[in-house]
């Protein structure tokens, strides 16, 4: 059978989210964690419709012939394929949810409906509804004088088909989302039984619309397009950029719907009427037997906290065995480059570096890029302290970090109030690089301490995402990083670089050059190798070059968690390429590039995935690993992940993914758990 060696971006992402859903079904995963995975699956899918499907709708309105550059699918063809896959996936989600709730019952927690209540319980719930819920409801009957209301993104509404005394039909709508309401309402009994507030409201719809008879009813939830491009928006140039972004956030909340979900089998004509009101196609309406918003499972998880066996074993980021936290971090970095591997190792040494820099009399300036930071950010607090200590602190705050805009706007104000100089980024280009540059007055020359990472300066995600953070005193890397910050301050991009790979001008082309070097080596009969760890691979220029490398005999191994638009293992095309995806307890987020073998080997860590938006439309940085010991560490990390026989899934020539089957006699291991155990063992080794 002949297969296409290109995969569609959107359909590949859906395959990734299906792998997330499979974790919710995996009985080897502790039960409470399986609840998290089904909730993550839903929130991922919501964002996918808000951003990716929303973008496809926008592009389709501009040009019906706009096509994917890898599969040649039009926007409509992509949307149709997405909707087909999501309809099938939704049924799978419903089945998994049902099995999870059965398991919850064995753990003493259940969600109930009115049919399962005793008379006394039903009376209590009715009294609760009348006293606590009904007075706060705002029902509406749709008519000539009551137009169809604005439905908020991702909120739940009860929809009721009403019959009047004259035998006419009308539609009634009741918002079910309210900050005052408890989502899970306890049913008085000896066991822990609950009812969802929207189910309670829907049950008592006849009391809400007492002047009508209720013909049918359902719960609905809509997803709205959230794809707003700040650079393409028209705005008043006299406004502060923060005010512009605040206005765009308000605008986002009112964009058109792209998906409708409903929870009851209801007359198809009624679904059609609702779709007409929302101006969407009926194919964009999805039936769900599971609750429309699964975020409540976090409450169930909290109720199960005393049962430790239902959760992952507690893991705490450990001290790095290569850093003495009792000594000056700056002095240790000057002696030898340092690497932190999150979440296995703690972020504390980097935080201590910032604290030390803020107090060091020889430090002149601290420059940093911020993309996503924690709500209560220690990183930002340390930058504020440094500014208040008289250091020059320059911070590029990317206000266009999607769905983190409001958080970043607030932090930018606080930093500015503390005396930091704020840069908002570049026109048309997001700054996604993870850079921190500390400049010191040395005895004979300026000294640089440079930190370049694969992940955000976020203490929370540093415990949940796998990332790498390099800290170096290399003068060459420091000088190039200084050039990047100077260019950003002038609203420009770096046009050339020697050590660093810097998008948008000098990352993609340098990656292509290094692939060409491996192609040449293979043609000369030498060992040729490329190893990549990425979140996503969509850049067609790089994909085409990887296919060329495979045909030339270059061995290519890739660990790609999410979107992968190349299909591995196709004879004559990608037969020398292997792709695996690891979906597990921690979100795989680090980016590693490896080119060559032995003395030719080059290793980089980077903020950039090989997506066109990263390689050509963002400011991204990849840093070469120059320290031989750190090279060995990164190769060991990469090899460990490649050998995962528990959480890894391998891509097949038809584009599907299958769990890896370990050879008979070999022990399968979970790479994330193994790496965490090694971090514990390293600390114990130091203690001994």
XYZ file of C-alpha atoms in Angstrom:
688
model
C 0.000 0.000 0.000
C 1.342 3.451 -0.924
C 1.267 6.091 1.792
C 1.683 9.850 1.658
C 4.748 10.990 3.610
C 3.014 14.246 4.605
C 0.347 14.580 7.311
C -2.100 17.431 7.786
C -1.248 19.689 10.721
C -4.723 19.779 12.250
C -5.439 16.069 11.865
C -2.030 15.259 13.341
C -2.868 17.419 16.366
C -6.120 15.495 16.839
C -4.103 12.266 16.900
C -1.977 13.779 19.663
C -5.036 14.717 21.712
C -6.347 11.198 21.214
C -3.122 9.967 22.829
C -3.962 12.199 25.793
C -7.433 10.628 25.921
C -5.879 7.155 25.859
C -4.080 8.001 29.102
C -7.516 8.499 30.682
C -8.417 4.973 29.594
C -5.128 3.348 30.642
C -5.745 1.266 33.761
C -2.013 1.356 34.534
C -2.421 5.095 35.219
C -3.658 5.851 38.767
C -7.388 6.563 38.767
C -7.266 10.187 39.974
C -4.685 10.966 37.278
C -6.928 9.401 34.632
C -9.570 11.948 35.655
C -7.041 14.706 34.964
C -6.271 13.349 31.510
C -9.915 13.358 30.385
C -10.241 16.953 31.601
C -7.012 17.918 29.794
C -8.322 16.242 26.642
C -11.428 18.422 26.741
C -9.623 21.686 27.512
C -7.131 20.907 24.720
C -10.004 20.326 22.296
C -11.720 23.555 23.361
C -8.565 25.540 22.644
C -8.080 23.723 19.333
C -11.529 24.852 18.152
C -11.027 28.352 19.535
C -7.710 28.823 17.749
C -7.122 26.381 14.917
C -10.687 25.778 13.686
C -11.407 29.467 14.207
C -8.395 30.320 12.045
C -9.505 27.914 9.307
C -12.958 29.550 9.269
C -11.377 32.987 8.953
C -9.092 31.864 6.126
C -11.984 30.169 4.316
C -13.909 33.454 4.360
C -10.961 35.190 2.676
C -10.221 32.503 0.080
C -11.957 29.200 -0.583
C -8.838 27.996 -2.447
C -6.413 28.551 0.452
C -4.697 25.153 0.784
C -2.474 23.297 3.203
C 1.044 23.273 1.707
C 1.656 19.630 2.658
C -1.581 17.777 1.869
C -3.145 20.315 -0.518
C -6.406 20.249 1.485
C -8.580 23.360 1.316
C -9.745 24.971 4.557
C -13.213 23.460 4.070
C -11.766 20.000 3.475
C -9.697 20.346 6.641
C -12.710 21.493 8.674
C -14.830 18.627 7.343
C -12.116 16.102 8.208
C -11.705 17.647 11.664
C -15.433 17.475 12.397
C -15.573 13.830 11.270
C -12.648 12.853 13.516
C -13.983 14.839 16.475
C -17.438 13.234 16.209
C -15.769 9.801 16.455
C -13.433 10.941 19.237
C -16.343 12.399 21.225
C -18.004 8.994 21.325
C -14.751 7.485 22.586
C -14.542 10.213 25.246
C -18.093 9.461 26.387
C -17.299 5.752 26.789
C -14.149 6.493 28.781
C -15.973 9.000 30.977
C -18.670 6.438 31.745
C -16.053 3.874 32.793
C -14.309 6.467 34.976
C -17.541 7.299 36.775
C -18.161 3.605 37.437
C -14.702 3.424 38.960
C -15.451 6.548 41.026
C -18.447 4.760 42.509
C -16.200 1.947 43.738
C -14.149 4.666 45.475
C -17.258 5.992 47.207
C -18.080 8.982 44.977
C -20.961 9.126 42.527
C -22.791 11.605 40.325
C -26.539 11.050 40.407
C -29.677 12.166 38.609
C -33.195 12.540 39.976
C -34.237 9.035 38.954
C -31.818 7.583 41.524
C -32.934 9.767 44.464
C -35.163 8.695 47.311
C -38.273 10.745 47.999
C -36.561 12.492 50.936
C -33.484 13.293 48.825
C -35.631 14.624 45.995
C -37.494 16.897 48.419
C -34.207 18.208 49.777
C -32.865 18.944 46.278
C -36.070 20.749 45.338
C -35.837 22.870 48.457
C -32.170 23.578 47.695
C -33.095 24.625 44.154
C -35.876 26.946 45.330
C -33.735 28.580 48.019
C -30.218 28.643 46.548
C -30.523 28.464 42.774
C -33.820 29.733 41.412
C -33.561 33.277 42.876
C -30.253 33.751 41.021
C -31.397 32.511 37.603
C -32.021 34.740 34.595
C -34.287 32.756 32.256
C -35.347 34.102 28.888
C -38.007 33.114 26.361
C -36.988 33.812 22.772
C -39.491 35.868 20.813
C -39.908 39.001 18.727
C -39.282 41.200 21.748
C -36.715 38.881 23.327
C -33.975 38.198 20.747
C -31.641 35.230 21.017
C -29.162 36.140 23.780
C -25.389 36.328 23.538
C -24.003 33.002 24.754
C -20.656 33.212 26.504
C -17.741 31.084 25.415
C -17.516 27.686 27.176
C -20.424 28.367 29.553
C -23.363 26.008 29.995
C -26.991 26.904 29.229
C -30.223 24.997 29.676
C -32.310 25.101 26.495
C -36.004 24.217 26.758
C -38.592 23.736 24.015
C -41.792 25.281 25.376
C -45.398 24.908 24.293
C -47.801 27.777 24.819
C -51.517 27.553 25.675
C -52.205 28.188 21.968
C -50.046 25.189 21.067
C -47.205 27.316 19.723
C -43.569 26.423 20.357
C -40.980 28.745 21.845
C -37.429 28.389 23.025
C -36.384 29.093 26.606
C -32.765 29.608 27.709
C -31.316 29.619 31.236
C -27.633 30.381 31.998
C -26.283 27.652 34.296
C -22.826 29.077 34.946
C -22.591 31.383 37.904
C -19.685 32.135 40.240
C -22.073 31.812 43.192
C -23.293 28.313 42.313
C -21.480 25.221 43.488
C -20.804 23.038 40.466
C -21.235 19.834 42.473
C -24.178 19.897 44.866
C -24.011 17.294 47.662
C -26.992 14.986 48.020
C -27.689 14.362 51.734
C -26.779 10.719 52.354
C -24.235 8.584 54.113
C -22.116 8.255 50.964
C -20.583 11.013 48.855
C -23.179 11.570 46.155
C -23.432 14.714 44.055
C -25.518 16.316 41.359
C -24.210 18.774 38.781
C -25.841 22.171 39.172
C -26.806 22.310 35.481
C -28.629 18.989 35.824
C -30.536 20.362 38.807
C -31.526 23.470 36.855
C -32.568 21.437 33.831
C -34.696 19.112 35.961
C -36.667 22.026 37.383
C -37.152 23.756 34.030
C -40.977 23.312 34.352
C -40.874 25.421 37.522
C -38.713 28.066 35.836
C -41.095 28.322 32.865
C -44.287 27.654 34.801
C -46.520 29.446 32.266
C -45.565 26.906 29.608
C -45.456 23.163 29.197
C -41.997 21.734 28.596
C -41.812 19.644 25.425
C -38.078 18.790 25.511
C -34.889 20.065 27.075
C -31.116 19.883 26.825
C -27.924 21.509 28.034
C -25.763 23.317 25.498
C -22.291 24.838 25.445
C -20.617 26.770 22.663
C -16.999 27.339 21.719
C -16.179 30.682 20.117
C -13.389 31.601 17.738
C -10.563 33.173 19.758
C -8.092 33.646 16.917
C -7.298 37.342 17.052
C -4.059 38.530 15.483
C -2.917 41.607 17.376
C -0.581 42.644 14.569
C -3.324 42.592 11.938
C -5.867 44.453 14.053
C -6.539 48.107 13.344
C -6.073 50.390 16.316
C -5.287 53.911 17.419
C -1.513 54.399 17.265
C -1.741 56.923 20.104
C -2.917 54.228 22.531
C -0.532 52.399 24.848
C 0.099 48.867 23.511
C -1.211 47.385 26.777
C -4.524 49.185 26.235
C -4.656 47.855 22.678
C -4.176 44.282 23.921
C -6.815 44.756 26.634
C -9.298 45.877 23.979
C -8.466 42.864 21.795
C -9.060 40.524 24.741
C -12.517 42.048 25.206
C -13.163 41.652 21.471
C -12.137 37.964 21.585
C -14.979 37.159 23.981
C -17.511 38.155 21.303
C -16.164 36.349 18.252
C -18.366 33.944 16.297
C -19.159 30.408 17.521
C -17.348 27.467 15.888
C -18.793 24.561 17.869
C -22.035 23.644 19.661
C -22.309 20.819 22.203
C -25.560 19.442 23.596
C -26.224 16.837 26.282
C -29.659 15.418 25.466
C -31.164 13.862 22.390
C -33.418 16.683 21.302
C -35.507 17.318 18.196
C -33.155 17.798 15.247
C -35.226 20.769 14.126
C -34.466 22.483 17.440
C -30.729 21.860 17.037
C -31.063 23.298 13.548
C -32.847 26.375 14.915
C -30.104 26.923 17.534
C -27.443 26.479 14.847
C -29.259 29.067 12.714
C -29.262 31.512 15.626
C -25.541 30.878 16.144
C -24.865 30.962 12.383
C -23.044 27.624 12.328
C -23.580 24.420 10.342
C -25.353 21.479 11.976
C -22.159 19.434 11.431
C -20.601 21.697 14.068
C -23.102 20.440 16.667
C -21.878 17.565 18.850
C -23.904 15.309 21.126
C -22.231 14.352 24.411
C -23.536 11.900 26.981
C -20.776 13.088 29.319
C -21.110 16.464 31.063
C -20.309 19.348 28.746
C -17.632 20.771 31.046
C -15.383 18.217 32.728
C -13.402 20.630 34.884
C -15.387 19.477 37.926
C -13.285 16.292 38.041
C -10.685 18.333 39.944
C -13.203 18.437 42.832
C -13.482 14.656 42.750
C -9.689 14.421 42.787
C -9.589 16.613 45.889
C -12.133 14.363 47.612
C -9.855 11.386 46.957
C -6.667 12.969 48.297
C -6.506 10.691 51.314
C -6.172 7.678 48.985
C -2.560 8.088 47.929
C -2.662 4.937 45.796
C -5.049 6.721 43.389
C -2.420 9.333 42.531
C 1.049 9.347 41.055
C 3.785 8.828 43.610
C 4.787 12.240 44.952
C 7.889 13.555 43.216
C 9.813 16.681 44.204
C 12.395 18.386 41.940
C 15.820 17.579 43.349
C 19.036 19.519 43.819
C 21.370 19.423 40.869
C 24.417 17.303 41.708
C 26.487 19.700 39.600
C 25.666 22.856 41.575
C 26.660 23.715 45.145
C 23.835 25.898 46.412
C 26.027 27.092 49.296
C 28.470 28.794 46.904
C 28.057 31.725 44.537
C 26.118 30.540 41.489
C 27.854 33.132 39.311
C 31.308 31.903 40.338
C 30.325 28.286 39.609
C 29.031 29.211 36.134
C 32.306 31.065 35.447
C 34.161 27.844 36.298
C 31.986 25.550 34.152
C 28.710 25.646 32.208
C 25.685 24.372 34.154
C 22.571 22.582 32.937
C 19.281 22.170 34.794
C 16.793 19.506 33.707
C 13.224 20.251 34.821
C 11.183 18.885 36.562
C 13.743 16.330 37.689
C 15.973 19.090 39.028
C 14.866 22.179 40.889
C 14.627 25.646 39.371
C 16.093 27.095 42.604
C 19.656 27.560 41.260
C 18.343 29.817 38.496
C 16.251 31.787 40.992
C 19.320 32.086 43.207
C 21.270 33.336 40.170
C 18.725 36.137 39.683
C 18.765 36.969 43.388
C 22.571 37.027 43.443
C 22.719 39.196 40.321
C 20.299 41.669 41.884
C 22.615 42.103 44.866
C 26.045 41.772 43.197
C 27.766 45.208 43.110
C 29.569 44.206 39.889
C 26.350 43.456 38.001
C 25.431 46.329 35.688
C 22.291 44.992 34.057
C 19.835 42.101 33.815
C 17.973 41.593 30.550
C 15.250 39.008 30.127
C 12.445 37.830 27.862
C 9.153 36.822 29.480
C 6.550 34.830 27.545
C 4.501 32.946 30.155
C 5.103 33.437 33.864
C 3.399 32.111 36.983
C 0.471 33.981 38.540
C 2.592 34.572 41.647
C 5.931 34.884 39.888
C 9.100 34.677 41.970
C 11.063 35.467 38.793
C 9.281 38.795 38.363
C 9.652 39.619 42.058
C 13.425 39.073 41.801
C 13.604 41.343 38.743
C 11.707 44.009 40.683
C 14.116 43.609 43.622
C 17.083 44.015 41.264
C 15.615 47.211 39.807
C 15.000 48.575 43.291
C 18.646 47.770 44.098
C 19.697 50.096 41.308
C 20.383 47.550 38.569
C 19.382 48.304 35.013
C 16.617 45.777 34.353
C 15.283 45.477 30.828
C 12.425 43.052 30.295
C 10.748 42.119 27.044
C 7.213 41.098 28.013
C 5.420 39.367 25.154
C 1.852 40.607 25.538
C 0.668 38.359 22.699
C 1.288 35.053 24.523
C -2.094 33.542 23.723
C -4.485 33.315 26.708
C -1.780 34.741 29.003
C -2.219 38.298 27.746
C -4.008 39.605 30.837
C -1.444 38.091 33.206
C 1.414 39.576 31.183
C -0.230 42.990 30.984
C -0.464 43.101 34.780
C 3.147 41.996 35.281
C 4.400 44.550 32.748
C 2.723 47.302 34.752
C 4.268 46.091 38.007
C 7.721 45.816 36.461
C 7.454 49.293 34.985
C 6.267 50.746 38.284
C 9.365 49.258 39.941
C 11.670 51.037 37.528
C 12.287 48.285 34.972
C 12.456 49.220 31.309
C 9.761 47.333 29.397
C 9.846 46.288 25.747
C 6.633 44.892 24.255
C 8.117 42.950 21.342
C 8.251 43.431 17.600
C 5.633 44.197 14.972
C 4.442 40.997 13.271
C 6.861 38.805 15.297
C 6.280 37.218 18.687
C 9.338 36.930 20.904
C 9.250 33.327 22.093
C 12.937 32.917 23.012
C 13.911 32.152 26.627
C 16.841 34.460 27.324
C 18.399 35.975 30.410
C 21.592 38.037 30.131
C 23.481 39.258 33.204
C 26.227 41.798 32.435
C 29.031 42.331 34.972
C 32.075 44.563 35.272
C 35.042 42.173 35.262
C 38.627 42.984 36.230
C 39.780 43.512 32.657
C 36.646 43.192 30.534
C 32.884 42.964 30.550
C 31.619 39.561 31.733
C 28.413 37.851 30.723
C 26.362 35.187 32.454
C 23.823 33.917 29.930
C 20.893 31.610 30.567
C 19.117 30.111 27.561
C 16.323 27.618 27.995
C 13.663 25.560 26.280
C 10.832 26.562 28.637
C 9.230 29.577 30.225
C 10.373 31.338 33.386
C 7.487 29.834 35.281
C 7.992 28.153 38.643
C 4.731 26.217 38.342
C 5.324 24.662 34.924
C 8.963 23.930 35.847
C 7.464 21.216 38.085
C 5.130 19.879 35.384
C 6.978 20.277 32.060
C 10.250 18.689 30.976
C 12.624 21.500 30.023
C 16.336 22.268 29.868
C 18.110 25.401 31.091
C 21.726 26.181 30.185
C 23.745 28.729 32.185
C 27.081 29.737 30.672
C 29.816 32.359 31.006
C 30.866 31.956 27.349
C 31.902 35.391 26.124
C 30.887 34.533 22.529
C 27.390 33.454 23.556
C 27.103 36.486 25.845
C 28.062 38.897 23.057
C 25.559 37.346 20.637
C 22.816 37.416 23.266
C 23.589 41.084 23.920
C 23.195 41.711 20.181
C 19.778 40.062 20.287
C 18.604 42.280 23.150
C 19.995 45.390 21.433
C 18.145 44.497 18.238
C 14.895 43.905 20.159
C 15.249 47.277 21.886
C 15.532 48.904 18.452
C 12.576 46.971 17.052
C 14.798 44.861 14.804
C 15.864 41.237 14.423
C 19.348 39.752 14.281
C 20.466 39.386 10.667
C 23.382 36.997 11.279
C 24.870 34.883 14.053
C 27.895 32.685 14.629
C 27.203 30.496 17.677
C 23.474 30.855 18.274
C 20.670 29.913 15.908
C 18.334 32.912 15.933
C 14.973 32.968 14.171
C 13.545 34.424 12.034
C 16.679 35.142 9.952
C 19.216 32.521 10.963
C 17.677 29.380 12.382
C 15.812 27.603 9.602
C 18.620 28.143 7.075
C 21.292 26.937 9.514
C 19.249 23.840 10.376
C 18.934 23.085 6.654
C 22.709 23.537 6.275
C 23.378 21.045 9.079
C 20.994 18.523 7.507
C 22.874 19.019 4.230
C 26.122 18.225 6.051
C 24.627 14.901 7.169
C 23.412 14.184 3.632
C 26.937 14.800 2.314
C 28.418 12.561 5.014
C 26.005 9.737 4.148
C 26.856 10.032 0.454
C 30.545 9.783 1.397
C 29.872 6.530 3.224
C 30.222 8.041 6.697
C 27.865 7.526 9.635
C 25.224 10.235 9.360
C 22.692 10.973 12.065
C 20.008 13.479 13.067
C 18.209 13.369 16.428
C 15.393 15.775 17.226
C 13.162 16.274 20.230
C 10.329 18.697 19.509
C 6.789 19.526 20.487
C 5.772 19.847 16.842
C 7.112 19.463 13.306
C 5.260 21.358 10.550
C 7.923 23.401 8.686
C 7.765 22.080 5.106
C 11.223 23.374 4.203
C 12.749 21.316 7.001
C 10.414 18.357 6.397
C 11.430 18.192 2.728
C 15.088 18.326 3.729
C 14.572 15.503 6.263
C 12.931 13.379 3.549
C 15.919 14.087 1.303
C 18.232 13.053 4.154
C 16.313 9.822 4.683
C 16.608 8.978 0.984
C 20.370 9.619 1.214
C 20.675 7.122 4.063
C 20.858 9.463 7.059
C 19.495 7.772 10.198
C 16.916 10.087 11.768
C 15.311 9.602 15.185
C 12.667 12.042 16.386
C 10.766 12.391 19.636
C 7.776 14.578 18.753
C 5.090 14.913 21.383
C 2.395 16.650 19.373
C 1.933 17.604 15.725
C 4.087 15.695 13.252
C 3.521 16.477 9.570
C 6.039 13.914 8.347
C 5.077 10.241 8.201
C 7.923 7.877 9.035
C 8.766 4.442 7.682
C 7.542 4.822 4.099
C 9.765 2.750 1.762
C 11.873 4.856 -0.573
C 10.867 8.080 1.172
C 11.118 8.093 4.962
C 12.275 4.548 5.666
C 15.285 5.826 7.665
C 13.112 7.988 9.910
C 11.664 6.859 13.229
C 9.153 8.992 15.144
C 7.908 8.398 18.674
C 5.613 10.446 20.893
C 5.762 10.368 24.687
C 2.584 11.330 26.549
C 2.836 10.796 30.281
C 2.797 12.331 33.703
C 4.890 15.346 32.667
C 4.374 17.379 29.520
C 7.374 16.843 27.244
C 8.433 20.381 26.347
C 12.223 20.459 25.860
C 13.656 20.918 22.371
C 16.917 19.191 21.451
C 18.683 19.216 18.072
C 21.472 16.683 17.393
C 23.447 16.609 14.141
C 26.242 14.170 13.336
C 28.124 11.501 15.237
C 31.371 11.337 17.225
C 33.671 14.314 16.539
C 31.181 15.877 14.084
C 28.363 15.891 16.618
C 26.619 19.223 17.262
C 24.004 19.526 20.008
C 21.631 22.422 20.609
C 18.806 23.099 23.014
C 16.188 25.572 21.846
C 12.964 27.463 22.420
C 11.895 26.662 18.847
C 9.886 23.797 17.471
C 10.260 23.130 13.760
C 7.017 24.918 12.937
C 6.923 27.630 10.292
C 5.635 30.119 12.860
C 8.679 29.390 15.064
C 11.340 29.260 12.382
C 10.223 32.234 10.266
C 7.704 34.324 12.233
C 9.079 34.462 15.779
C 12.234 35.425 17.597
C 13.601 32.086 18.774
C 17.030 31.023 19.983
C 18.895 27.721 19.938
C 22.161 27.515 21.862
C 25.018 25.101 21.114
C 26.183 22.851 23.933
C 29.924 23.414 24.199
C 30.682 21.613 27.459
C 31.533 17.956 26.808
C 30.021 16.719 30.083
C 26.719 18.450 29.325
C 26.749 16.963 25.813
C 26.969 13.516 27.397
C 24.087 14.342 29.777
C 21.818 15.479 26.953
C 22.649 12.429 24.834
C 21.807 10.212 27.809
C 18.487 12.028 28.257
C 17.688 11.633 24.573
C 18.634 7.942 24.500
C 16.583 7.247 27.626
C 13.491 8.801 26.074
C 14.016 6.920 22.813
C 14.069 3.666 24.800
C 10.796 4.328 26.667
C 8.669 1.196 26.491
C 5.721 2.375 28.608
C 4.620 5.881 27.592
C 6.107 6.052 24.094
C 4.000 5.440 21.007
C 5.602 4.871 17.626
C 4.283 6.350 14.408
C 3.377 3.846 11.706
C 3.529 4.358 7.905
C -0.241 4.935 7.836
C 0.171 7.855 10.258
C -1.324 6.073 13.267
C 0.496 5.642 16.577
C 0.893 2.406 18.516
C 2.288 1.637 21.958
C 5.805 0.260 21.657
C 6.141 -3.475 22.150
C 9.238 -4.344 24.153
C 11.231 -7.345 22.969
C 10.806 -10.561 24.920
C 13.174 -10.692 27.862
C 13.626 -6.911 28.002
C 12.199 -4.833 30.834
C 10.023 -1.926 29.759
C 10.561 1.350 31.592
C 8.839 4.722 31.829
C 11.511 7.283 30.873
C 10.014 10.066 33.003
C 9.867 7.918 36.119
C 13.364 6.578 35.466
C 14.819 10.082 35.050
C 13.138 11.244 38.249
C 14.458 8.241 40.142
C 17.941 9.023 38.833
C 17.628 12.583 40.161
C 16.808 11.173 43.608
C 19.708 8.716 43.367
C 22.104 11.524 42.375
C 21.190 13.521 45.479
C 21.528 10.454 47.696
C 24.915 9.808 46.134
C 26.039 13.305 47.075
C 24.737 12.853 50.620
C 26.650 9.600 50.992
